[in-house]
XYZ file of C-alpha atoms in Angstrom:
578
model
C -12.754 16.854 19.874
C -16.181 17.704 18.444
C -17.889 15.747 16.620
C -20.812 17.536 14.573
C -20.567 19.558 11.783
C -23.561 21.469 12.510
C -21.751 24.006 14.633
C -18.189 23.540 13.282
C -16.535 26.873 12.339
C -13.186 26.217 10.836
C -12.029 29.582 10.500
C -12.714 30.032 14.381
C -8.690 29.425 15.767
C -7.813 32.820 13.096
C -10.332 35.338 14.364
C -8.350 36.351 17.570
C -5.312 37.226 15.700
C -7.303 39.056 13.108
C -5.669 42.432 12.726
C -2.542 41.469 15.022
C -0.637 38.404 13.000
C -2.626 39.222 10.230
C -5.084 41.408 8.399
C -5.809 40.455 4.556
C -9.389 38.406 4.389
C -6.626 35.191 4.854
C -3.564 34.954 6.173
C -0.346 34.423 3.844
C 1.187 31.414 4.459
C 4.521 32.698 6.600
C 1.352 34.284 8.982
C -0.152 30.807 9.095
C 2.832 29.348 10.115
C 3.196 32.558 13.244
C -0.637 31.633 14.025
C 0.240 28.200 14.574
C 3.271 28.617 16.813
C 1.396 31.440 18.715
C -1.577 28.580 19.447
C 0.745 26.000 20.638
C 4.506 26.300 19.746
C 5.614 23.232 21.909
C 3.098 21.153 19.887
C 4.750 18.604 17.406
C 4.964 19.975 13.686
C 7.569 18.002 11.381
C 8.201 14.242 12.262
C 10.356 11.434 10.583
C 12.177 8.567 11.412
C 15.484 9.700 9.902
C 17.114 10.250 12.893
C 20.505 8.637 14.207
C 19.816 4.617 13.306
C 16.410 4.919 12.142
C 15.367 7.214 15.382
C 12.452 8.988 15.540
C 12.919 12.887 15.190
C 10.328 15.445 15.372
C 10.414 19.191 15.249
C 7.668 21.809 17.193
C 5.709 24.625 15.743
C 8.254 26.440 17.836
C 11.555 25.082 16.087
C 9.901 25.238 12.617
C 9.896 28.615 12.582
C 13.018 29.402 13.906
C 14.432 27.213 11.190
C 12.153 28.899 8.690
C 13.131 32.150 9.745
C 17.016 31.436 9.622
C 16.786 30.378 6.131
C 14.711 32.850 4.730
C 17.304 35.640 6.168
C 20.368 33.444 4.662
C 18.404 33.420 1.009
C 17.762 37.260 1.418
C 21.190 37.732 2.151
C 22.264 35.599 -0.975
C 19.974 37.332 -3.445
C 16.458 36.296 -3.406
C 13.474 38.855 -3.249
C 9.680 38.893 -3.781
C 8.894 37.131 -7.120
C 12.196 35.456 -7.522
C 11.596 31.389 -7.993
C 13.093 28.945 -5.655
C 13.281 25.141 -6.339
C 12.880 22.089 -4.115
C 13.000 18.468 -5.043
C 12.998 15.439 -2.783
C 11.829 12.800 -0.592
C 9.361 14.261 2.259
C 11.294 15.470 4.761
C 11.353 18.456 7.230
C 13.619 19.981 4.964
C 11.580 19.743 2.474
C 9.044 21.819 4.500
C 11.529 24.572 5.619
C 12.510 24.957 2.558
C 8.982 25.809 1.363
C 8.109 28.040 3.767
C 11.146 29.862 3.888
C 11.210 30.454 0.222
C 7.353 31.733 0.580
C 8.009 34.066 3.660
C 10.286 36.493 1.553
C 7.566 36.667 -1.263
C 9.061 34.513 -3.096
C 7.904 31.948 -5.175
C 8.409 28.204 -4.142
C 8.768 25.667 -7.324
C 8.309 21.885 -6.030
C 9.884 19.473 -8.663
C 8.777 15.620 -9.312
C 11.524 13.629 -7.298
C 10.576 10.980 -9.787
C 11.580 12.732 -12.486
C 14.553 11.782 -14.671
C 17.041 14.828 -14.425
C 16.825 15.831 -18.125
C 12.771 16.184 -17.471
C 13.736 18.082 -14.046
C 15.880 20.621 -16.245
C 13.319 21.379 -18.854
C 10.907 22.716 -16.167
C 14.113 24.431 -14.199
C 14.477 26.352 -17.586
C 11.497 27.906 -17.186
C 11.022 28.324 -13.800
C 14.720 29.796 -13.943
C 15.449 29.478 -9.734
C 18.128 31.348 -8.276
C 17.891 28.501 -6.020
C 17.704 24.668 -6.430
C 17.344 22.829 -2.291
C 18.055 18.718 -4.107
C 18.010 15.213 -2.172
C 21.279 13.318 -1.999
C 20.593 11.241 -4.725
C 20.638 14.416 -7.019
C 23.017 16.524 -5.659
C 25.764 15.402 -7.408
C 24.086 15.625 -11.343
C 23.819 19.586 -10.461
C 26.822 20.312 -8.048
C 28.748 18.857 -10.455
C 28.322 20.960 -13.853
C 27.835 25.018 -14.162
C 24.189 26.007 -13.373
C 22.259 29.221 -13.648
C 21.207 28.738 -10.175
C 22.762 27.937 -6.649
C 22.574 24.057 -5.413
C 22.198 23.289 -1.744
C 21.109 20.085 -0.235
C 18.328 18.828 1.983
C 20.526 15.911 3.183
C 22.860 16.379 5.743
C 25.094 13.818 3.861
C 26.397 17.701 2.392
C 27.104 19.382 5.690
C 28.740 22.262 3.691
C 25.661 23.033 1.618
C 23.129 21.287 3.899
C 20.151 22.810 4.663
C 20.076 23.211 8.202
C 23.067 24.863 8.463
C 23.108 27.720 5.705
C 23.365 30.601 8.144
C 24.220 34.373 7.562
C 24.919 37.050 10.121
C 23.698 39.961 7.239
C 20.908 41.547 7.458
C 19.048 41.911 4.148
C 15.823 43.742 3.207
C 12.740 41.086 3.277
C 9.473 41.824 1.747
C 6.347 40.075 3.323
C 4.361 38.672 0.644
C 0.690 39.544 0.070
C -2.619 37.016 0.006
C -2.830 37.643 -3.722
C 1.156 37.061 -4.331
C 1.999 33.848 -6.149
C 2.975 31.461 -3.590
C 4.059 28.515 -5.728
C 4.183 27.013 -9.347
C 2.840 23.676 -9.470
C 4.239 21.665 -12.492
C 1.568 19.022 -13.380
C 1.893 15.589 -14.010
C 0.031 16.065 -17.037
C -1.744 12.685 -18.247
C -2.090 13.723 -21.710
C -0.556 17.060 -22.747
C 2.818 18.772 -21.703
C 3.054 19.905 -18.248
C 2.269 22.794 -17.564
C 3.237 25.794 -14.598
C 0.225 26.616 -12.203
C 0.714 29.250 -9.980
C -1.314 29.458 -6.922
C -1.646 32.470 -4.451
C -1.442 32.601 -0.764
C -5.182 33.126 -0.892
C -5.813 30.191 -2.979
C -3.918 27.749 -0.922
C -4.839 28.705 2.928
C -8.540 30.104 1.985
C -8.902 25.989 0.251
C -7.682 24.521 3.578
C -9.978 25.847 5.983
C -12.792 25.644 3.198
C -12.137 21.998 3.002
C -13.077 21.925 6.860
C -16.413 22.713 6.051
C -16.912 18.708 5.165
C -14.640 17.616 7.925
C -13.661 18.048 11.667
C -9.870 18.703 11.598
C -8.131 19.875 14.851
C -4.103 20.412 16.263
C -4.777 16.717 17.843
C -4.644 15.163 14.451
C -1.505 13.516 13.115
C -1.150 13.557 8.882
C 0.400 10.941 7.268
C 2.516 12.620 4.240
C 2.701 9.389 2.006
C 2.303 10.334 -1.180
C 4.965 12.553 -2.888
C 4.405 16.347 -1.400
C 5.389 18.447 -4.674
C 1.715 17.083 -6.016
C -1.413 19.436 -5.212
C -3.042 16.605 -3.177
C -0.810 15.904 -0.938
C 0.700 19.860 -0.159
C -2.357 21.087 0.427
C -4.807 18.054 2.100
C -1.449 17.295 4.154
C 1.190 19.606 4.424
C -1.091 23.064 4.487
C -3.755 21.853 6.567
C -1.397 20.559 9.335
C 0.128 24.393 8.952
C -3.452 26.045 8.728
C -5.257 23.709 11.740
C -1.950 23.145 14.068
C -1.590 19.282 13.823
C 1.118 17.316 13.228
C 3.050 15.504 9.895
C 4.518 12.447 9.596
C 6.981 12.431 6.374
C 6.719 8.840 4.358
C 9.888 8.339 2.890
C 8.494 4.769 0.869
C 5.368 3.234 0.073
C 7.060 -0.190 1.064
C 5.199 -2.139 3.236
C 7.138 -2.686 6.194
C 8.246 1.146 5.950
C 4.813 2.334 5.609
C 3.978 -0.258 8.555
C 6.512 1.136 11.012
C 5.313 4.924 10.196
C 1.834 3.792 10.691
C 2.343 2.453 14.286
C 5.242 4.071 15.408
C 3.560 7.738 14.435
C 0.425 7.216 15.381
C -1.650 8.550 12.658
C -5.078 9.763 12.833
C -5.561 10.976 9.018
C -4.236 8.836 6.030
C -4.384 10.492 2.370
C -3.724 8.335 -0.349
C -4.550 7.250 -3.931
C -7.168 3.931 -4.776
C -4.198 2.135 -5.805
C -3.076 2.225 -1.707
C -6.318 1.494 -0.222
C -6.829 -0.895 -2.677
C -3.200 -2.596 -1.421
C -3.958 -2.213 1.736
C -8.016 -3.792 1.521
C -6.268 -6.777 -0.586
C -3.816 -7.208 2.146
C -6.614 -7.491 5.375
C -8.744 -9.531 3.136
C -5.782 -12.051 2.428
C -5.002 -11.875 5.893
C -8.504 -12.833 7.069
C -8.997 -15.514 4.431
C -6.090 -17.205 5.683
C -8.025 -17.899 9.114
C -10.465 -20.126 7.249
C -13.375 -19.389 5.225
C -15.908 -20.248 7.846
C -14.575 -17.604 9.659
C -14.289 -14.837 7.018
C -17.521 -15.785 6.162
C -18.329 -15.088 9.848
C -16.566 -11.592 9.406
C -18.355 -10.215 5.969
C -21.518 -10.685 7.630
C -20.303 -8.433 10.519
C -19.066 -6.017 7.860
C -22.196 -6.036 6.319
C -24.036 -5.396 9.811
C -21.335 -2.802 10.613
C -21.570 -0.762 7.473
C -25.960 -0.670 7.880
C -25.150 0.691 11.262
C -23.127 3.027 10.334
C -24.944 4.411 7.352
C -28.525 4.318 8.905
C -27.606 5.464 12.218
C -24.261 7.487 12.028
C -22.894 5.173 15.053
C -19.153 3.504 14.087
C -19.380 0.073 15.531
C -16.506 -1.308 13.231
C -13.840 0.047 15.189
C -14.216 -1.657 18.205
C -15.739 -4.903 16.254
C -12.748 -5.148 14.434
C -10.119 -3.725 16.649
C -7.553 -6.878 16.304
C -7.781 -6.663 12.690
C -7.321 -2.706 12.483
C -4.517 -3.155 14.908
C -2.662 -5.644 13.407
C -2.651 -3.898 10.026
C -1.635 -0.871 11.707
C -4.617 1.362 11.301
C -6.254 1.359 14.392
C -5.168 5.095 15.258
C -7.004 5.951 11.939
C -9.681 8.442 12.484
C -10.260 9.514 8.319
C -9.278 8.118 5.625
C -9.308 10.229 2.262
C -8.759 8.982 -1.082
C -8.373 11.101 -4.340
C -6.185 11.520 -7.324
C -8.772 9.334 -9.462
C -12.053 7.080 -8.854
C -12.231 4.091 -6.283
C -13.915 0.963 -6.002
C -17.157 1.543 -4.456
C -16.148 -2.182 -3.086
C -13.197 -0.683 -1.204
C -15.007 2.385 -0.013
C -17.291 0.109 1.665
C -15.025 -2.094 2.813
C -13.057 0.767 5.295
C -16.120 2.488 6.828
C -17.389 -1.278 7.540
C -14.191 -1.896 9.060
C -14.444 1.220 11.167
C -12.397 3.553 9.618
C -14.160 7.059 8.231
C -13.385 6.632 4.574
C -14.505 9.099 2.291
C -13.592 10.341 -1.224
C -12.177 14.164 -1.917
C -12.227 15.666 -5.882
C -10.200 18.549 -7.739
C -7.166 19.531 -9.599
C -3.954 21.143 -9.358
C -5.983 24.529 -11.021
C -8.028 24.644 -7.787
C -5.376 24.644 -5.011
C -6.570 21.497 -5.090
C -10.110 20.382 -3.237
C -13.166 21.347 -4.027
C -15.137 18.627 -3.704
C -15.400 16.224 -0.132
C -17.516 13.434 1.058
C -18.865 14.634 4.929
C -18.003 11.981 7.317
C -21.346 11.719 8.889
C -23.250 11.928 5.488
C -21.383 10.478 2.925
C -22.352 8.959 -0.484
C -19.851 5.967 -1.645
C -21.250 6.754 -5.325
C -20.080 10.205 -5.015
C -16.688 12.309 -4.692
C -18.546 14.206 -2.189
C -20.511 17.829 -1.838
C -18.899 20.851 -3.258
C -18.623 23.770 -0.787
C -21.541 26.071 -1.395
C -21.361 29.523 0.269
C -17.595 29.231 -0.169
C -17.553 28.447 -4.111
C -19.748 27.467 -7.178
C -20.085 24.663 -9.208
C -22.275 24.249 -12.237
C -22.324 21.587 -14.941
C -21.481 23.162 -18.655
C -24.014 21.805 -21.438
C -25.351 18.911 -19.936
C -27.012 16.132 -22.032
C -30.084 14.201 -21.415
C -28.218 12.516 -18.576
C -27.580 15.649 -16.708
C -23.806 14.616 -17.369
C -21.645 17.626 -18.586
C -18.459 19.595 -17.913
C -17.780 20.328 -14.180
C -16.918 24.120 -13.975
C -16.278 26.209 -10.924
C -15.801 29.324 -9.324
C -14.019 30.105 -5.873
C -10.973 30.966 -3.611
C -9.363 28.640 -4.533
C -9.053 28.566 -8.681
C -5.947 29.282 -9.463
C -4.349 32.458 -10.901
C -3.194 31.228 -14.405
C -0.267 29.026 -16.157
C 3.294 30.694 -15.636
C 4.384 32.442 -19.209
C 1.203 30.674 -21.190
C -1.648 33.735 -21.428
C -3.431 31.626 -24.258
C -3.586 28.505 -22.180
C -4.581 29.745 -19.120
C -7.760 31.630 -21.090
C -8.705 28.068 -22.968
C -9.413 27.146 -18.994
C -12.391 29.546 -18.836
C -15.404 30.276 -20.095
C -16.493 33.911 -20.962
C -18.388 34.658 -18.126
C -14.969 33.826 -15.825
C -15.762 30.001 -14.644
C -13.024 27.477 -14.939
C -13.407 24.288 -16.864
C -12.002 21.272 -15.311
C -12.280 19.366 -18.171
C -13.811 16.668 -15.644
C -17.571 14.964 -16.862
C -20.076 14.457 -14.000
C -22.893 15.619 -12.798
C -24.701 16.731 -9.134
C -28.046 15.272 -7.583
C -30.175 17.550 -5.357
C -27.314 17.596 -2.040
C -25.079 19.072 -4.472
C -22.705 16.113 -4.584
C -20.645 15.634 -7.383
C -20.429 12.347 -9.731
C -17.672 11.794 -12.035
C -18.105 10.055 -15.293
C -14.698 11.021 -16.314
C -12.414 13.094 -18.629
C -14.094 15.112 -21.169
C -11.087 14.468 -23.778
C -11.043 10.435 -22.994
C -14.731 10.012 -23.796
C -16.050 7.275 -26.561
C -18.940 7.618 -28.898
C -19.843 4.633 -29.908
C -21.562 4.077 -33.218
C -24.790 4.284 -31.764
C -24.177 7.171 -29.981
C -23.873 6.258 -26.474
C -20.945 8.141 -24.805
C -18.848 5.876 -22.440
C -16.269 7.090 -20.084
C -13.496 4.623 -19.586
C -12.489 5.423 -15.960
C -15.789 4.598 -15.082
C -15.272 0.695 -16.280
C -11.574 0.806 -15.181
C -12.815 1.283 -11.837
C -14.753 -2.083 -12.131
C -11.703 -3.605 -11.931
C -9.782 -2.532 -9.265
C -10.029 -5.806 -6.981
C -9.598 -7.909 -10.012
C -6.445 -9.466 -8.668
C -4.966 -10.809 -12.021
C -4.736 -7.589 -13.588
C -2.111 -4.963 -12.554
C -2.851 -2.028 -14.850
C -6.041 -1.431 -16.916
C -6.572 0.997 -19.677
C -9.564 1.361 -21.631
C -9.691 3.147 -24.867
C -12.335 3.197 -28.238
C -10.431 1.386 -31.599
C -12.117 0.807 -34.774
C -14.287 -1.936 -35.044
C -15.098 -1.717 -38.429
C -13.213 0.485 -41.057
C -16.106 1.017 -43.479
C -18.577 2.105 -40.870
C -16.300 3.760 -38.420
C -17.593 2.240 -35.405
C -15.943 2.617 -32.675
C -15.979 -0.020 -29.946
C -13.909 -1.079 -26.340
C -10.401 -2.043 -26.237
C -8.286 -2.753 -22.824
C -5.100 -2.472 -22.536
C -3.555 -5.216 -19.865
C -0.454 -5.950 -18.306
C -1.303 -8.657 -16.247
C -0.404 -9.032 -12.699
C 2.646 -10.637 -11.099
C 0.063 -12.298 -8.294
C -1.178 -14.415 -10.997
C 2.102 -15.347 -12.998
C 3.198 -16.411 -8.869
C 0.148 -18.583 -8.913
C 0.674 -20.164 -11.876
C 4.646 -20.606 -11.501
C 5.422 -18.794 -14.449
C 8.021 -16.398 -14.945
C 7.643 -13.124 -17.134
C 9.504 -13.330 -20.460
C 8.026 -10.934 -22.683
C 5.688 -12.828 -23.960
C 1.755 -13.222 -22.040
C 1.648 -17.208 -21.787
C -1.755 -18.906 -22.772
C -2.951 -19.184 -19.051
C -2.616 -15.554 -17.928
C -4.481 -14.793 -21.196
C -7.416 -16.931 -19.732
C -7.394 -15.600 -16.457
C -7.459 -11.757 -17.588
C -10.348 -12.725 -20.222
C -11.997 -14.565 -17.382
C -11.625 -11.746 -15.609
C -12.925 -8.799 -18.472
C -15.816 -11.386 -19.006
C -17.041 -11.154 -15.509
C -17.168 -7.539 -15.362
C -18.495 -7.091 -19.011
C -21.684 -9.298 -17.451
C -21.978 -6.263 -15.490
C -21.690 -3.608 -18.218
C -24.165 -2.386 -20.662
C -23.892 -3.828 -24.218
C -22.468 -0.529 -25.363
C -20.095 -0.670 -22.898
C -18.177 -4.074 -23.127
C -14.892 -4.521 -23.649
C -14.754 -6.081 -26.994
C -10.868 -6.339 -27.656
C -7.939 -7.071 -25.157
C -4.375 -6.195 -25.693
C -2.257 -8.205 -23.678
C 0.918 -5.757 -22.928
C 4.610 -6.992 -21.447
C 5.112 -3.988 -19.948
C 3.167 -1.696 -17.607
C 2.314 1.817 -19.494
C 3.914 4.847 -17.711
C 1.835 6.298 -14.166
C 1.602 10.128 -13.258
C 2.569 10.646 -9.691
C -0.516 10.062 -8.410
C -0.846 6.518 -10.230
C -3.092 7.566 -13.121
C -1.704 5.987 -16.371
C -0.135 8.879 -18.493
C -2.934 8.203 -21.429
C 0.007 8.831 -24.405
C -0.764 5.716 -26.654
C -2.065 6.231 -29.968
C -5.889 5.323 -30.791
């Protein structure tokens, strides 16, 4: 494998099938998929461990597309041409994956649907995406089998063998039309923190040119294996997971559960090289090494930080990666010794924890974007990164600028590229709100770049405070401060009125405390937050206020019984009332 960026050319594997598997500026997504199985179609594409009892089961490059191929003649033959919309909801799963790319191989549009989703939210966005197919996990099946629909049902569980994925089959032949780079690929519904969800559609182009741009921060070859965790219908994981394996040749692993001993098993048994995940996971996972080392004795995790510490200077000055042999037994035995990068995104991370995995050995770096920009346009390099930063945007491939900044150089993060998407499906008006006049799109994102062009997020332009003397304070960045705070679960900060007459605004958090500390203090949750727990979470707001500027303190907590709703990517849905 190489290991330098300096002469790294990602787009490299496409240029000798330039012209003969494809010939747009990038390949659609069916040609990726060819391009990959013409490179190595014995090589391992789709694994799980849903086989028979638990068994491991894996499907080549090869047998994807023959599956993919099947299934896109059987929805021709039932109906479906370029532009019509086909749904998919579920677990991760190969299906899951055929499904997609057979849908997106006749020009059709693929629409991936929230598993988590209660069924009456599922319908409202089926309504308007208005499928002539819906591909549903067993769980679901029966809710739409079960009553007239305006669309077929089929499912991706063989528990259906009639309607099961894997064996829809049709000996007609049926006219196909090969989509274009510029055709709509898929409509991303997002999770939406604070607004209605809305429809993004992203193009061929879009999606495959933002993989292999991507690879302009990071080495990425067919010998990697992905670890598809998170749920795949979100932007972050599709593309950083399930189109990059696709676009680069390498293998996926399909998490079913972010239960530990699930998550263990697909860790070892799999043997994953890259692990994608959100700061509430790595956070999880850091809490869960550190307890384990504690437990040893404190002389010797004493012993260990000060290795970290030497490990991480190493690293940083010298670009060497002693951790991973230093630390091998620990790695191993929380299953992450196979772990080449580690990627976190979906919203800011402890600089604590960021440190803590590349001083353990594992690459850890930060990625940035949105669903509106396929999604990535932002990535820490491994062998430069900055743990303040979400990482360097990719100039020569895209532009970033920051809109209005003030004093601090802090201002709205706008782009242009590839990669931005190609509007809202059926909302003109909103999709024009998202850009300026001049044709950049507004993220809505706050942050600002230093000299390298990396990126810094203060936060969302809609969630910023003004205090009364006019300092503006962005309450993901003081969140973060908390995220090893082990007593509290969920944090949420947001301005209140201080004092009616003046309007001043000032810091309120929002807590719901965490079960760790009702376990240590033998107390049972009742809907009430006992006296104790309130002492440990002030204890705890007090410590990191000492940290804070004056203008920045938390002045008021609200002690909450139950845990505010999370997007799908862990964010809390910011819906509460000022």
């Amino acid at each position: 494998m190489q290991n330098s960026l300096k002469d790294w050319k990602p787009t490299a594997i496409l240029e000798p099938y330039k012209e003969s598997l494809f010939t747009g500026a990038w390949p659609t997504l069916p040609e990726m998929l060819r391009i990959s199985t013409a490179r190595n179609a014995k090589h391992p594409f789709f694994t799980d461990f849903d086989g028979e009892g638990g068994s491991k089961r894996t499907l080549s490059f090869a047998e994807v597309q023959e599956k993919t191929e099947t299934l896109a003649r059987w929805m021709a033959a039932e109906g479906v041409t370029h532009g019509d919309r086909v749904a998919v909801t579920g677990k991760n799963s190969p299906e899951w994956g055929v499904v997609f790319l057979a849908a997106v191989s006749l020009g059709a549009i693929i629409c991936p649907l929230d598993y988590a989703l209660h069924t009456e939210e599922q319908e409202n966005l089926l309504a308007t995406a208005a499928p002539k197919l819906l591909f549903v996990d067993e769980e679901k099946y029966g809710h739409y089998a079960e009553k007239k629909q305006p669309f077929a049902v089929y499912s991706l569980s063989s528990k259906h063998p009639d309607v099961y994925v894997f064996n829809l089959h049709t000996q007609k032949e049926a006219p196909i039309t090969s989509p274009v780079p510029e055709d709509t690929a898929a409509i991303l519904f997002t999770s939406g923190t604070t607004s209605t969800p809305k429809g993004v559609m992203l193009s061929h182009r879009n999606l495959v040119s933002d993989a292999f741009i991507a690879q302009t921060n990071m080495i990425i070859t067919c010998d990697d294996v992905f670890y598809a965790l998170l749920p795949i219908h979100h932007a972050y994981t599709m593309q950083a997971v399930f189109i990059e394996s696709l676009c680069v040749g390498a293998e996926i692993v399909f998490g079913k559960s972010m239960a530990v001993s699930r998550m263990m098993r697909d860790l070892k048994e799999g043997g994953i090289t890259m692990m994608l995940g959100v700061p509430l996971l790595f956070n999880k996972l850091a809490d869960g090494i550190i307890k384990g080392l504690k437990s040893k004795g404190m002389v010797v995790y004493a012993v260990i930080r000060i290795l970290m510490e030497v490990s991480y200077l190493i690293k940083k000055l010298f670009g060497v990666n002693p951790g991973k042999q230093m630390f091998k037994a620990v790695l191993q035995q929380a299953n992450l010794y196979t772990v080449r990068i580690a990627i976190s995104g979906g919203g800011p991370l402890s600089q604590q924890v960021f440190k803590f995995f590349n001083a353990m050995g594992i690459n850890f770096v930060q990625g940035y974007g949105l669903t509106e920009t396929s999604p990535i346009i932002a990535l820490n390099p491994v062998e430069h990164f900055k743990i303040e930063s979400v990482g360097s945007y990719f100039a020569g491939w895209m532009e970033m600028k920051i809109l209005d900044p003030n004093e601090d150089g802090i201002g709205e993060i706008c782009v242009k590229g590839p990669m931005v998407m190609q509007g809202y499906y059926k909302m003109p008006e909103e999709t024009a709100k998202m850009f300026t006049d001049d044709g950049w799109f507004k993220t809505g994102d706050l942050g600002w770049l230093d000299s390298e062009n990396y990126l810094m997020l203060s936060g969302r332009a809609k969630n910023m405070i003004v205090t009364e003397g006019g300092k503006n304070v962005y309450p993901e960045e003081i969140e973060d401060m908390f995220q090893l705070e082990g007593d509290i679960q969920q944090i949420t900060v947001q301005g209140y009125i201080a004092d009616e007459e003046k309007h001043s605004e000032e810091l309120e958090a929002l807590v719901y405390p965490s079960d760790a500390v009702y376990e240590r203090m033998k107390l049972v949750r009742d809907g009430t937050t006992p006296g104790p727990v309130q002492d440990a979470v002030r204890a705890a707001v007090s410590k990191v206020n000492k940290r804070l500027q004056p203008y920045q303190r938390i002045t008021k907590i609200t002690f909450l019984t139950e845990p505010l709703a999370m997007t799908t990517t862990l964010k809390v849905k910011r819906t509460y009332n000022k």
